[in-house]
Structures are given as structure tokens and as C-alpha cells.
Short mmCIF file of N, CA and C and ligand atoms in Angstrom, two decimals:
data_model
loop_
_atom_site.label_atom_id
_atom_site.label_comp_id
_atom_site.label_asym_id
_atom_site.label_seq_id
_atom_site.Cartn_x
_atom_site.Cartn_y
_atom_site.Cartn_z
N MET A 480 -11.65 14.29 40.89
CA MET A 480 -11.68 15.74 41.06
C MET A 480 -12.89 16.11 41.91
N ALA A 481 -12.69 16.99 42.84
CA ALA A 481 -13.77 17.39 43.76
C ALA A 481 -14.80 18.21 43.00
N ARG A 482 -16.03 18.14 43.56
CA ARG A 482 -17.11 18.87 42.89
C ARG A 482 -16.88 20.37 43.04
N GLY A 483 -17.15 21.06 41.98
CA GLY A 483 -17.01 22.50 42.04
C GLY A 483 -15.61 22.99 41.75
N ALA A 484 -14.66 22.04 41.75
CA ALA A 484 -13.28 22.47 41.48
C ALA A 484 -13.12 22.80 40.01
N LYS A 485 -12.46 23.86 39.81
CA LYS A 485 -12.26 24.28 38.42
C LYS A 485 -11.17 23.45 37.77
N ARG A 486 -11.46 23.05 36.54
CA ARG A 486 -10.45 22.28 35.81
C ARG A 486 -9.44 23.22 35.18
N LYS A 487 -8.25 22.78 35.25
CA LYS A 487 -7.20 23.58 34.61
C LYS A 487 -7.24 23.35 33.11
N VAL A 488 -7.25 24.39 32.37
CA VAL A 488 -7.27 24.26 30.92
C VAL A 488 -5.83 24.09 30.44
N LYS A 489 -5.64 22.92 29.83
CA LYS A 489 -4.30 22.66 29.33
C LYS A 489 -4.10 23.34 27.99
N THR A 490 -3.06 24.06 27.89
CA THR A 490 -2.73 24.69 26.61
C THR A 490 -1.48 24.03 26.06
N LYS A 491 -1.66 23.56 24.87
CA LYS A 491 -0.55 22.87 24.23
C LYS A 491 0.13 23.83 23.26
N GLU A 492 1.37 24.02 23.45
CA GLU A 492 2.08 24.89 22.52
C GLU A 492 2.40 24.12 21.26
N LYS A 493 1.96 24.68 20.17
CA LYS A 493 2.18 24.00 18.90
C LYS A 493 3.53 24.41 18.34
N THR A 494 4.29 23.37 17.99
CA THR A 494 5.57 23.65 17.34
C THR A 494 5.35 23.60 15.84
N GLN A 495 5.82 24.61 15.18
CA GLN A 495 5.60 24.67 13.75
C GLN A 495 6.71 23.94 13.02
N LYS A 496 6.26 22.96 12.21
CA LYS A 496 7.22 22.24 11.39
C LYS A 496 7.36 22.96 10.06
N PRO A 497 8.52 22.89 9.49
CA PRO A 497 8.65 23.47 8.14
C PRO A 497 7.83 22.66 7.16
N PRO A 498 7.13 23.31 6.24
CA PRO A 498 6.26 22.57 5.32
C PRO A 498 7.06 21.67 4.40
N ARG A 499 6.54 20.44 4.23
CA ARG A 499 7.23 19.49 3.37
C ARG A 499 6.89 19.78 1.92
N ASN A 500 7.87 19.67 1.11
CA ASN A 500 7.63 19.87 -0.31
C ASN A 500 7.00 18.60 -0.89
N LYS A 501 5.69 18.69 -1.18
CA LYS A 501 4.99 17.51 -1.67
C LYS A 501 5.13 17.37 -3.18
N ASN A 502 5.48 18.46 -3.80
CA ASN A 502 5.58 18.41 -5.26
C ASN A 502 6.87 17.71 -5.65
N LYS A 503 6.76 16.53 -6.23
CA LYS A 503 7.93 15.75 -6.60
C LYS A 503 8.35 16.04 -8.03
N GLY A 504 7.76 17.03 -8.63
CA GLY A 504 8.11 17.34 -10.00
C GLY A 504 7.22 16.59 -10.96
N PRO A 505 7.31 16.92 -12.23
CA PRO A 505 6.45 16.25 -13.21
C PRO A 505 6.84 14.79 -13.39
N MET A 506 5.84 13.95 -13.66
CA MET A 506 6.07 12.53 -13.88
C MET A 506 6.61 12.26 -15.28
N TRP A 507 6.52 13.26 -16.12
CA TRP A 507 7.00 13.08 -17.49
C TRP A 507 7.42 14.44 -18.04
N THR A 508 8.29 14.39 -19.01
CA THR A 508 8.69 15.60 -19.72
C THR A 508 8.68 15.32 -21.21
N ILE A 509 8.51 16.36 -21.96
CA ILE A 509 8.50 16.20 -23.41
C ILE A 509 9.83 16.69 -23.96
N GLU A 510 10.53 15.75 -24.60
CA GLU A 510 11.80 16.09 -25.24
C GLU A 510 11.65 15.88 -26.72
N GLY A 511 11.66 16.97 -27.44
CA GLY A 511 11.43 16.90 -28.88
C GLY A 511 9.98 16.52 -29.13
N ASP A 512 9.77 15.36 -29.76
CA ASP A 512 8.40 14.89 -29.95
C ASP A 512 8.19 13.56 -29.23
N LYS A 513 9.00 13.32 -28.18
CA LYS A 513 8.86 12.10 -27.40
C LYS A 513 8.54 12.44 -25.95
N VAL A 514 7.78 11.57 -25.32
CA VAL A 514 7.47 11.73 -23.90
C VAL A 514 8.46 10.90 -23.10
N VAL A 515 9.19 11.55 -22.22
CA VAL A 515 10.14 10.83 -21.36
C VAL A 515 9.52 10.73 -19.98
N ARG A 516 9.23 9.48 -19.56
CA ARG A 516 8.56 9.26 -18.29
C ARG A 516 9.58 9.11 -17.17
N ALA A 517 9.35 9.82 -16.09
CA ALA A 517 10.29 9.76 -14.96
C ALA A 517 10.00 8.55 -14.08
N ARG A 518 8.76 8.06 -14.10
CA ARG A 518 8.38 6.90 -13.29
C ARG A 518 7.84 5.81 -14.20
N LYS A 519 7.86 4.59 -13.66
CA LYS A 519 7.20 3.49 -14.36
C LYS A 519 5.70 3.66 -14.24
N SER A 520 4.97 3.19 -15.24
CA SER A 520 3.53 3.23 -15.12
C SER A 520 3.03 1.89 -14.62
N CYS A 521 1.88 1.90 -13.99
CA CYS A 521 1.33 0.69 -13.37
C CYS A 521 0.88 -0.30 -14.43
N PRO A 522 1.31 -1.57 -14.35
CA PRO A 522 0.87 -2.57 -15.33
C PRO A 522 -0.60 -2.94 -15.17
N LYS A 523 -1.14 -2.72 -13.98
CA LYS A 523 -2.55 -3.06 -13.75
C LYS A 523 -3.46 -1.92 -14.22
N CYS A 524 -3.07 -0.70 -13.86
CA CYS A 524 -3.94 0.44 -14.16
C CYS A 524 -3.71 0.99 -15.56
N GLY A 525 -2.57 0.62 -16.15
CA GLY A 525 -2.31 1.07 -17.50
C GLY A 525 -1.54 2.36 -17.53
N PRO A 526 -1.24 2.83 -18.74
CA PRO A 526 -0.45 4.05 -18.87
C PRO A 526 -1.19 5.26 -18.30
N GLY A 527 -0.40 6.16 -17.77
CA GLY A 527 -1.00 7.36 -17.16
C GLY A 527 -1.07 7.26 -15.66
N ASN A 528 -0.99 6.03 -15.13
CA ASN A 528 -0.97 5.85 -13.68
C ASN A 528 0.45 5.45 -13.28
N PHE A 529 1.14 6.40 -12.67
CA PHE A 529 2.55 6.19 -12.38
C PHE A 529 2.73 5.59 -10.99
N LEU A 530 3.83 4.85 -10.85
CA LEU A 530 4.16 4.26 -9.56
C LEU A 530 4.95 5.27 -8.73
N ALA A 531 4.62 5.35 -7.46
CA ALA A 531 5.38 6.22 -6.56
C ALA A 531 6.73 5.58 -6.29
N ASP A 532 7.76 6.41 -6.29
CA ASP A 532 9.11 5.89 -6.13
C ASP A 532 9.57 6.05 -4.69
N HIS A 533 9.65 4.94 -3.96
CA HIS A 533 10.17 4.97 -2.60
C HIS A 533 11.59 4.42 -2.59
N TYR A 534 12.22 4.49 -1.44
CA TYR A 534 13.63 4.08 -1.39
C TYR A 534 13.79 2.57 -1.62
N ASP A 535 12.80 1.78 -1.23
CA ASP A 535 12.93 0.33 -1.37
C ASP A 535 11.86 -0.28 -2.25
N ARG A 536 10.97 0.50 -2.74
CA ARG A 536 9.86 -0.07 -3.51
C ARG A 536 9.24 0.99 -4.42
N MET A 537 8.45 0.50 -5.36
CA MET A 537 7.63 1.38 -6.18
C MET A 537 6.19 0.95 -5.99
N HIS A 538 5.30 1.91 -5.82
CA HIS A 538 3.95 1.58 -5.39
C HIS A 538 2.92 2.35 -6.20
N CYS A 539 1.84 1.66 -6.54
CA CYS A 539 0.71 2.31 -7.20
C CYS A 539 -0.30 2.70 -6.13
N GLY A 540 -0.59 3.98 -6.05
CA GLY A 540 -1.55 4.45 -5.04
C GLY A 540 -2.98 4.13 -5.41
N LYS A 541 -3.21 3.75 -6.65
CA LYS A 541 -4.57 3.51 -7.10
C LYS A 541 -5.03 2.10 -6.79
N CYS A 542 -4.19 1.10 -7.17
CA CYS A 542 -4.60 -0.29 -6.99
C CYS A 542 -3.78 -1.01 -5.92
N GLY A 543 -2.67 -0.40 -5.47
CA GLY A 543 -1.87 -1.03 -4.43
C GLY A 543 -0.78 -1.93 -4.96
N TYR A 544 -0.55 -1.91 -6.24
CA TYR A 544 0.51 -2.72 -6.85
C TYR A 544 1.86 -2.23 -6.36
N THR A 545 2.70 -3.16 -5.92
CA THR A 545 4.00 -2.78 -5.37
C THR A 545 5.11 -3.55 -6.06
N LEU A 546 6.15 -2.86 -6.41
CA LEU A 546 7.37 -3.48 -6.92
C LEU A 546 8.46 -3.23 -5.89
N PHE A 547 9.15 -4.30 -5.49
CA PHE A 547 10.22 -4.14 -4.50
C PHE A 547 11.57 -4.05 -5.22
N LYS A 548 12.39 -3.16 -4.74
CA LYS A 548 13.74 -3.06 -5.29
C LYS A 548 14.66 -3.87 -4.39
N ARG A 549 15.06 -5.03 -4.90
CA ARG A 549 15.94 -5.89 -4.09
C ARG A 549 17.22 -6.17 -4.85
N SER A 550 18.30 -5.74 -4.31
CA SER A 550 19.66 -5.95 -4.85
C SER A 550 19.69 -5.69 -6.36
N GLY A 551 19.22 -4.51 -6.71
CA GLY A 551 19.28 -4.11 -8.11
C GLY A 551 18.12 -4.59 -8.95
N LYS A 552 17.46 -5.68 -8.48
CA LYS A 552 16.34 -6.21 -9.25
C LYS A 552 15.03 -5.60 -8.75
N VAL A 553 14.09 -5.55 -9.65
CA VAL A 553 12.76 -5.06 -9.28
C VAL A 553 11.81 -6.24 -9.27
N VAL A 554 11.30 -6.58 -8.09
CA VAL A 554 10.48 -7.78 -7.92
C VAL A 554 9.07 -7.37 -7.50
N PRO A 555 8.05 -7.90 -8.18
CA PRO A 555 6.68 -7.60 -7.74
C PRO A 555 6.36 -8.27 -6.41
N ALA A 556 5.54 -7.60 -5.61
CA ALA A 556 5.20 -8.13 -4.29
C ALA A 556 4.28 -9.32 -4.43
N LYS A 557 4.50 -10.30 -3.53
CA LYS A 557 3.63 -11.47 -3.54
C LYS A 557 2.43 -11.19 -2.66
N ARG A 558 1.28 -11.29 -3.27
CA ARG A 558 0.05 -10.97 -2.54
C ARG A 558 -0.87 -12.16 -2.56
N LYS A 559 -1.57 -12.33 -1.46
CA LYS A 559 -2.57 -13.40 -1.40
C LYS A 559 -3.82 -12.92 -2.14
N VAL A 560 -4.19 -13.66 -3.14
CA VAL A 560 -5.36 -13.28 -3.92
C VAL A 560 -6.49 -14.24 -3.57
N LYS A 561 -7.61 -13.66 -3.23
CA LYS A 561 -8.76 -14.49 -2.87
C LYS A 561 -9.29 -15.19 -4.11
N ALA A 562 -9.51 -16.48 -4.00
CA ALA A 562 -10.04 -17.25 -5.11
C ALA A 562 -11.52 -16.93 -5.29
N SER A 563 -11.85 -16.52 -6.50
CA SER A 563 -13.24 -16.17 -6.77
C SER A 563 -13.94 -17.37 -7.38
N ASN A 564 -15.16 -17.61 -6.98
CA ASN A 564 -15.92 -18.74 -7.48
C ASN A 564 -16.76 -18.33 -8.68
N ASN A 565 -16.14 -18.41 -9.82
CA ASN A 565 -16.89 -18.09 -11.04
C ASN A 565 -17.00 -19.32 -11.92
ZN1 LIG B 808 -2.23 0.49 -10.24
#
């Protein structure tokens, strides 16, 4: 660009997306005197930490634990675990 030449200010028109509904509903409901859980709880983090339900897997956002849904079966993901020298 030549010296002194004015730069054109680019204006980007923003397209507005419809807001996504992030609220997936309660993870549990109380029926009578029992708690009915809508999601599985994480085996690593314990009760109260629910797994996110995706189309092909269930995932814990806290520790990263993943269960894969394969042909009806629920299989835990194989992860490389670093050997600790204790
Ligand atoms: Zn977890």
C-alpha cells in the first residue's frame, strides 16, 4: 500500500444466529420419594456428576471419562494412562 493512502475500513455484516437452547432440562426428577436420574453419573467423580449424553458417546466434563455407545453396548473409552513411579 502506498504511503499516505487511506485504508479502507472493512465492515463485516454480522448474521444473527438463533440462540441455541443450552438448557437440556434437569438431570434428575423426584418421583414420590425416589430420585429418578436422567443421565448416568460418572464412576470416577462419583454421584452428582452426570455424564453428558451425546449421540455416540457419554462424556464427563469434569474428568474426561467417556463411554462409547457401540451397537447397543456402552463401552468405556480406552485411554493411555501414564505409568506413575510410586
Ligand atoms: Zn468424571
